[in-house]
Coordinates of C-alpha atoms in Angstrom, one line a residue:
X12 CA 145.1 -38.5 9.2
X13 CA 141.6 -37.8 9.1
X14 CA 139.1 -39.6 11.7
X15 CA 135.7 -39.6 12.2
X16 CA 134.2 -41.1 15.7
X17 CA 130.5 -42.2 15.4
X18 CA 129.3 -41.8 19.0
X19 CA 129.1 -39.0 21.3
X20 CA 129.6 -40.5 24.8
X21 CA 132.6 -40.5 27.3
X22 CA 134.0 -43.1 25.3
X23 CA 133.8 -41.3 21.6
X24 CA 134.8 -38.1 23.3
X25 CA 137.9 -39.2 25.1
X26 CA 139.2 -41.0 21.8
X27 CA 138.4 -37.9 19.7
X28 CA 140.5 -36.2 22.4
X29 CA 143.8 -39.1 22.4
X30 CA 143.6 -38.6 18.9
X31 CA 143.6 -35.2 17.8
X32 CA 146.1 -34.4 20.6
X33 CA 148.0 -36.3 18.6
X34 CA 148.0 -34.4 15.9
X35 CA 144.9 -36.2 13.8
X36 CA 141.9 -34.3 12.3
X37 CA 139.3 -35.6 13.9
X38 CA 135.1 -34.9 13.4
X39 CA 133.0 -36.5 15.6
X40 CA 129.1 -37.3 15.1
X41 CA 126.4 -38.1 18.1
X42 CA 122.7 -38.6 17.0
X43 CA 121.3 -36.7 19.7
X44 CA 123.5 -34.1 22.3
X45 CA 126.4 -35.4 23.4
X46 CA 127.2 -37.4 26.7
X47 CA 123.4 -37.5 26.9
X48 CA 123.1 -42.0 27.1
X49 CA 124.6 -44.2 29.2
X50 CA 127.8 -41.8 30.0
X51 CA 125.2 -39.3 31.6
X52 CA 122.8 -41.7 33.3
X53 CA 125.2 -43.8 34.9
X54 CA 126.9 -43.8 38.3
X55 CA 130.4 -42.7 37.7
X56 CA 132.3 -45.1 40.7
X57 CA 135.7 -45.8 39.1
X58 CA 135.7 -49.5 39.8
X59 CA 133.9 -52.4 38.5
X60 CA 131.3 -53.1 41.5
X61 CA 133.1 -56.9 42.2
X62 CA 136.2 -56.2 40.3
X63 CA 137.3 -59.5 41.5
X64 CA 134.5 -61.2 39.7
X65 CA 136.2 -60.0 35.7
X66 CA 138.4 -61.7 33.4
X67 CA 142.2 -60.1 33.2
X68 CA 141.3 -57.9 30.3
X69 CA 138.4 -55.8 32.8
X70 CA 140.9 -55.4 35.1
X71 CA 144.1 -54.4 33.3
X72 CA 141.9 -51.6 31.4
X73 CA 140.5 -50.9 34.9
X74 CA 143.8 -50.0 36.6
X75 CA 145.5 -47.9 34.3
X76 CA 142.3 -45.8 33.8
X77 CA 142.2 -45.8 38.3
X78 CA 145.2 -44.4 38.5
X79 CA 145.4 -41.7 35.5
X80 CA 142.0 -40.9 36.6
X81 CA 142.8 -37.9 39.2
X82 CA 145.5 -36.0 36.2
X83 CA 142.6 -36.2 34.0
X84 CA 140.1 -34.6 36.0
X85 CA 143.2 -31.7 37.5
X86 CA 143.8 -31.4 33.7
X87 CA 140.3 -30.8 32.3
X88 CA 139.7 -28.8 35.2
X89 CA 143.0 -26.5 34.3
X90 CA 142.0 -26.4 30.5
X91 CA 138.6 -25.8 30.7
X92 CA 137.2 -24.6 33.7
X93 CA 134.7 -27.5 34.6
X94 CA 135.8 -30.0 37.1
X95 CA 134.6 -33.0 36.5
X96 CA 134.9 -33.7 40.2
X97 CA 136.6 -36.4 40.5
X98 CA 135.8 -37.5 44.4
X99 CA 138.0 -40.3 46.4
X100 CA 136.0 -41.8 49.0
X101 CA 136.8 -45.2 49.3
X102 CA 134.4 -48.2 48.8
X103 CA 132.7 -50.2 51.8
X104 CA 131.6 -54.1 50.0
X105 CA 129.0 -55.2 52.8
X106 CA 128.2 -58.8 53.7
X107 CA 130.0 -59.7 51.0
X108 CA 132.2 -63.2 51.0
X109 CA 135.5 -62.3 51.6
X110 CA 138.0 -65.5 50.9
X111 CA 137.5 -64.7 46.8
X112 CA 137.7 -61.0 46.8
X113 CA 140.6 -60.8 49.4
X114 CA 142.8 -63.4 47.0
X115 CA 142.1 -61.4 44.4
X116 CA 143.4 -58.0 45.7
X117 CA 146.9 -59.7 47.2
X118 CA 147.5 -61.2 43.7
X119 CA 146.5 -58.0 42.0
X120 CA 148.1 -56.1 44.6
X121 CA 145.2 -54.0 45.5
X122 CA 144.5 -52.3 49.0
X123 CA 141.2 -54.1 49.7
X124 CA 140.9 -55.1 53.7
X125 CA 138.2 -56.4 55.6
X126 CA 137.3 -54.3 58.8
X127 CA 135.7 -54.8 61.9
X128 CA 131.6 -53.3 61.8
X129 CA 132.1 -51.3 64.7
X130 CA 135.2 -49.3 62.0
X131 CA 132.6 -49.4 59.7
X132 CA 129.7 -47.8 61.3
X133 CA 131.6 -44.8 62.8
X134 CA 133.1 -44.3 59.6
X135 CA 129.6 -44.4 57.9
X136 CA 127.1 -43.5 60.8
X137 CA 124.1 -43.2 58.3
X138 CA 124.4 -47.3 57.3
X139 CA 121.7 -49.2 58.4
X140 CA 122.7 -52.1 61.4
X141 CA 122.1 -55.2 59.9
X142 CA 125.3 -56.1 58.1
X143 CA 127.6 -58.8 60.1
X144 CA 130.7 -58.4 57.2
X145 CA 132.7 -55.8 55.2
X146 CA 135.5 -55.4 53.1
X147 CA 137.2 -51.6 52.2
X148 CA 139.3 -50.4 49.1
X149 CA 140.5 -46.6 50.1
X150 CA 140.9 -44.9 47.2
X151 CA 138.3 -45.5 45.2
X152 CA 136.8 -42.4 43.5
X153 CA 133.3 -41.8 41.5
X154 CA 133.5 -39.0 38.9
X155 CA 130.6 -36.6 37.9
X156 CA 129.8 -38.0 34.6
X157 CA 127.6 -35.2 33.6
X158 CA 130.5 -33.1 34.3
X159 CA 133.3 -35.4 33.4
X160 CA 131.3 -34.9 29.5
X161 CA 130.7 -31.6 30.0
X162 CA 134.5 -30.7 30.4
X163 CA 135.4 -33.4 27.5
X164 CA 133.2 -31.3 25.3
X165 CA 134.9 -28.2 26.2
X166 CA 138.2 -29.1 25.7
X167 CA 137.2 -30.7 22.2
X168 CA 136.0 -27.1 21.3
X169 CA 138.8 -25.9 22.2
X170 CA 140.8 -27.9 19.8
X171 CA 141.2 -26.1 16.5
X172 CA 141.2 -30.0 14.7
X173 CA 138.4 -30.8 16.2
X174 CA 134.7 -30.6 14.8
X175 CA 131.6 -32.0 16.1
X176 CA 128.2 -32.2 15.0
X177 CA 125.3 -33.3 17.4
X178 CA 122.0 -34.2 15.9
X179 CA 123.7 -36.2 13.2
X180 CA 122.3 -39.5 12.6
X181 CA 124.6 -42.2 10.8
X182 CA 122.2 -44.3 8.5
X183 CA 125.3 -46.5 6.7
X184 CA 128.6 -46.6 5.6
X185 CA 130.9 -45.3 2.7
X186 CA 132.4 -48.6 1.1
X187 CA 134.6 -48.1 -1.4
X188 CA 137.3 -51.3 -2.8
X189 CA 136.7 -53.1 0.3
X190 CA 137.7 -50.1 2.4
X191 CA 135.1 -47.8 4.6
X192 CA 135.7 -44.7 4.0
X193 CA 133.2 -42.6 5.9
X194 CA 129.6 -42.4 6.8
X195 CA 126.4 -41.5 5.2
X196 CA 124.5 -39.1 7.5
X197 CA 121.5 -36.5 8.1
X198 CA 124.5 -34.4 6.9
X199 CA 124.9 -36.0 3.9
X200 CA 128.3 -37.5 3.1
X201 CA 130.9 -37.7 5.5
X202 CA 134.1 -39.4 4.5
X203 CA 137.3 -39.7 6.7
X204 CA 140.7 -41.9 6.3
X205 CA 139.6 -44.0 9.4
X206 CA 136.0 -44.9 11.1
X207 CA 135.8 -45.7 14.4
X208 CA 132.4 -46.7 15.9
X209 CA 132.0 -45.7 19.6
X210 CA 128.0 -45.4 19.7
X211 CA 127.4 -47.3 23.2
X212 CA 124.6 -49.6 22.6
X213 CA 123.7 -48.6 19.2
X214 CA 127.2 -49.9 18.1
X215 CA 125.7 -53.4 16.8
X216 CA 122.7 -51.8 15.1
X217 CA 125.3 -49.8 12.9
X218 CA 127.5 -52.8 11.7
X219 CA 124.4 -55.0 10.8
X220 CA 124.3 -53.2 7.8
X221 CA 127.6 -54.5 7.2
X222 CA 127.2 -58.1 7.7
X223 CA 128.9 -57.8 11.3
X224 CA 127.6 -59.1 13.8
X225 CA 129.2 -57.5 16.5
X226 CA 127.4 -58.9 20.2
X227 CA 126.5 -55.4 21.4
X228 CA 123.2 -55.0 22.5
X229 CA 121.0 -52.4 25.1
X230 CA 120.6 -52.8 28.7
X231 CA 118.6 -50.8 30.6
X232 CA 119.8 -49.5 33.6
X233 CA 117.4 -47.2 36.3
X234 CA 118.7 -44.6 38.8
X235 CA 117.3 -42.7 41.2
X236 CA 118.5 -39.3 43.2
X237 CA 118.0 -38.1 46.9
X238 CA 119.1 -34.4 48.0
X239 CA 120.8 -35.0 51.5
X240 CA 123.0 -33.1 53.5
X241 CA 126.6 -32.8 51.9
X242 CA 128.4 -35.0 55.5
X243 CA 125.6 -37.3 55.1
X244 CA 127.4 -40.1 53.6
X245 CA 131.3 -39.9 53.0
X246 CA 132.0 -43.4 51.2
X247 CA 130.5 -45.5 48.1
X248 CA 128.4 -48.4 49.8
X249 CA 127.4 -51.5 48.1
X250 CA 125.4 -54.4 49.4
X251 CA 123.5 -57.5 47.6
X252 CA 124.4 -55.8 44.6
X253 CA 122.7 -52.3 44.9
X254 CA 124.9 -49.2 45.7
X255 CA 125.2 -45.6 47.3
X256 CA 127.5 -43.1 46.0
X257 CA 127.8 -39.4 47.6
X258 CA 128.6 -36.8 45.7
X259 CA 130.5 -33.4 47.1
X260 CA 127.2 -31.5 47.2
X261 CA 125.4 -34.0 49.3
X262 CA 123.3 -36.1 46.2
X263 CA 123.2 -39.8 46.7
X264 CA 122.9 -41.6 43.7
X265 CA 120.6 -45.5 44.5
X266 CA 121.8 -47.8 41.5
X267 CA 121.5 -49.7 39.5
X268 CA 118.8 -52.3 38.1
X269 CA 119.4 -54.3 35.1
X270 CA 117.0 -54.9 32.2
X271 CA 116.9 -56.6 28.7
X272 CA 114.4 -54.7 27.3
X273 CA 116.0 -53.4 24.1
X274 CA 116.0 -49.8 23.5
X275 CA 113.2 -48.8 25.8
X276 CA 114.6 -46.5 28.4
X277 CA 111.3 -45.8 30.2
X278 CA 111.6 -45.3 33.7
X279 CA 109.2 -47.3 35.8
X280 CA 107.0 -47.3 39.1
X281 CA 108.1 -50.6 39.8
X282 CA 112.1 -49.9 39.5
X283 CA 111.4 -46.9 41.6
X284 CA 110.2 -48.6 44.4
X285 CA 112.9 -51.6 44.3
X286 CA 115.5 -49.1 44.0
X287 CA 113.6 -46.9 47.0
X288 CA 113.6 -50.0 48.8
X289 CA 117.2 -50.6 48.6
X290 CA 118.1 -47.4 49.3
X291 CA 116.3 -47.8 53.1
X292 CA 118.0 -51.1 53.2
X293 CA 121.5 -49.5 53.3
X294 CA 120.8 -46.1 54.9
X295 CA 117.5 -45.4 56.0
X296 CA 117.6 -42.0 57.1
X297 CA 116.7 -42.3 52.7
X298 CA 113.1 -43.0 53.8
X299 CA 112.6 -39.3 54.9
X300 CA 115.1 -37.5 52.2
X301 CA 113.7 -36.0 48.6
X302 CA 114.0 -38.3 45.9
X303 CA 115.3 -35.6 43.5
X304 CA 115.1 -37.4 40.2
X305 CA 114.3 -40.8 38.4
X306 CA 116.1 -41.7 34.9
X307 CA 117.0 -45.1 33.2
X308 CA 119.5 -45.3 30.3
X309 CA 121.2 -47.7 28.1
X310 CA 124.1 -50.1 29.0
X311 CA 126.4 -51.8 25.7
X312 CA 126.2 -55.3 27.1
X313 CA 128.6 -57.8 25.6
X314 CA 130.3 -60.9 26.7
X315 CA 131.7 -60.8 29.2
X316 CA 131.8 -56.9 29.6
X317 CA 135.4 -56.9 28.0
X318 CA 135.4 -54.1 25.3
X319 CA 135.7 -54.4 21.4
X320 CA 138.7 -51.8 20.6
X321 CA 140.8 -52.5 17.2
X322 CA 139.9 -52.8 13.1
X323 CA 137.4 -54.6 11.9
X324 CA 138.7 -57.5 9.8
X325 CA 137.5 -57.4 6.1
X326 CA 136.3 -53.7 7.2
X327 CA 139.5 -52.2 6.0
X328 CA 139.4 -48.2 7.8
X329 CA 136.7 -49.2 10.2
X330 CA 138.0 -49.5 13.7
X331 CA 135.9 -49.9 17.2
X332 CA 135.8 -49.0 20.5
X333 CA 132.3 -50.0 22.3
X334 CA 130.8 -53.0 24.5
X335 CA 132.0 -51.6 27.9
X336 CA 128.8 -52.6 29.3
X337 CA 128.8 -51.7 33.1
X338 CA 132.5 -50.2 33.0
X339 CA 132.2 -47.4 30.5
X340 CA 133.6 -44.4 32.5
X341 CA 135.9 -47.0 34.5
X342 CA 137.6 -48.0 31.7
X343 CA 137.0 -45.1 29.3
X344 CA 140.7 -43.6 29.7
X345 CA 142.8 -46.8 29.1
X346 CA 140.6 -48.0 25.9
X347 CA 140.9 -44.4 24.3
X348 CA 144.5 -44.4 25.0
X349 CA 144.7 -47.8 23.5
X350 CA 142.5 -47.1 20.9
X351 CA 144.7 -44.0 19.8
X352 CA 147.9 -46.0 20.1
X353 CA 146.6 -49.0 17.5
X354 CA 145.3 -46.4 15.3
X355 CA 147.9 -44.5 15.0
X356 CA 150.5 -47.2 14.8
X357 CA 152.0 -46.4 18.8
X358 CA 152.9 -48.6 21.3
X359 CA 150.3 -49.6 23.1
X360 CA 149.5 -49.2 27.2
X361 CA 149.0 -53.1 27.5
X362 CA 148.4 -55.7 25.4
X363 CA 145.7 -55.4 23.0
X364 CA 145.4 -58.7 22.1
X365 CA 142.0 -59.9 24.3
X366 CA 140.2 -56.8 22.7
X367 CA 140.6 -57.7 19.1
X368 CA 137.1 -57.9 17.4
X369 CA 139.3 -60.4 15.0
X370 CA 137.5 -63.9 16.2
X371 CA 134.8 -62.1 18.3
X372 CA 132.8 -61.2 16.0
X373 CA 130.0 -62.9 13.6

């Protein structure tokens, strides 16, 4: 079978990867360099920031892509050579109410505690002393995203049915019969036996020109970097809806703000300074530490932040796999793996059903 992914990101490369390991021939087209959008400018924590505050289909995606996390990063890392660094550090929810979040983790089953703020601050000696409450999920891991794309693109090149083009903007759709059958491009024609649309927040601007009206639209999300030392902060923070993540090397990413803006991604004195501001709020050694970059990119809101994966009805061929909103790289391994089942006619992880863009879209 022949497929051709529109959309560059974690989420097109990790389907082009379930698929072709699988024996399809797959192309895949970004309109800029690829992983360069949301996968690259966001956070990488590989949770949902109130996971207890997401409808059953958020969370099912969440924790089959939580736990097969760690083999994907050991096997990208032993295929290619880049490690995507997966890092476990836990996740420390401060003044946070507790009654909601701790019902959800005993029905889920999930290790979530709340600890005592003396356990807390000689665990994290750099937070600030103003918090009275906190809750704890060990195990919880961010992932380089940079990296994490970097690696998906090597072992994509790797893959003799595998080819990708960056720089290759789709303008439309081949319809033939009722059936899509590939993609007109700055390439020129570019047909395939299936179509799947994984272009992040673009993803709705691409099936207007079908009559879909698929609710994906851009949300623009701003970031900011410090340079600290690497045993400056050893755990994800997150308080009043702001967080801190450490990486190995000693960066702190300060995230996140959120913006309906359309497809601006300018990034702005007046988000630097909230997000500066927040950043001293938590930890404020941050006051005196090198703010070592700036960025904004561009979330694919939707409802609810529960993903479109499966064929588009009346689209025969054309399938999706977009609207991940704020959970892109949390949920990126359990919708490619569903994706790749449907597709390809397998048994799928979990039940595909709340996913459908049969009755979802307009």
């Amino acid at each position: 079978m022949r497929i051709l992914v529109v959309g560059g990101g974690a989420i097109g490369l990790l389907s082009a990867r379930f698929l072709a390991a699988q024996g399809a021939e797959v192309c895949l087209v970004d309109q800029g360099a690829l992983g360069r959008e949301s996968s690259w400018a966001g956070g990488g924590i590989v949770s949902p920031l109130y996971p207890w505050g997401y409808s059953p289909a958020v969370t099912a995606l969440a924790h089959w892509s939580q736990d097969f996390y760690p083999q994907l990063g050991a096997r990208l890392l032993a295929d290619t050579g880049v490690d995507p660094e997966v890092y476990v550090t836990g996740l420390y929810w401060l003044d946070q109410e507790q009654a909601e979040p701790l019902a959800w983790a005993a029905r889920e089953r999930r290790p979530l505690q709340a600890l005592s703020m003396e356990a807390v601050y000689q665990a994290v000696p750099a937070l600030a002393r103003r918090y009275s409450q906190a809750l704890y999920m060990p195990g919880v891991a961010n992932v380089r995203n940079p990296r994490l794309v970097k690696a998906l693109r090597a072992a994509l090149e790797a893959m003799s049915n595998v080819r990708v083009h960056e720089q290759c903007a789709v303008s439309g759709f081949i319809r033939e019969g009722g059936r899509i059958c590939g993609v007109h491009s700055t390439r020129g024609e570019l047909r395939a036996d299936r179509v799947v649309v994984a272009a992040g927040a673009w993803s709705g601007e691409l099936l207007r020109g079908l009559g879909v009206g698929l609710p994906v639209e851009p949300v623009k999300g701003q970031m900011i970097l410090y340079q600290c030392a690497e045993d400056f902060l050893g755990s994800i923070v997150l308080a009043n809806g702001r967080y801190a993540i450490p990486r190995r090397d000693g960066h702190v990413l300060v995230g996140s703000t959120l913006e309906y803006q359309g497809f601006d991604k300018t990034p702005t004195e007046q988000a630097l300074a909230s997000l500066k501001a927040s950043a001293v709020e938590m930890l404020p050694a941050l006051a005196d530490a090198e703010v070592a970059g700036h960025w904004a990119g561009l979330r694919p809101g939707s409802p609810g932040g529960v993903p479109f994966i499966g064929p588009v009805p009346g689209c025969e061929g054309l399938w999706l796999n977009c609207g991940h909103f704020r959970n892109g790289l949390v949920l990126a391994p359990a919708s490619c793996q569903l994706l790749s089942d449907l597709l390809l006619g397998r048994e799928p992880i979990i039940d595909p059903a709340p996913y459908a863009p049969a009755g979802r879209l307009g």
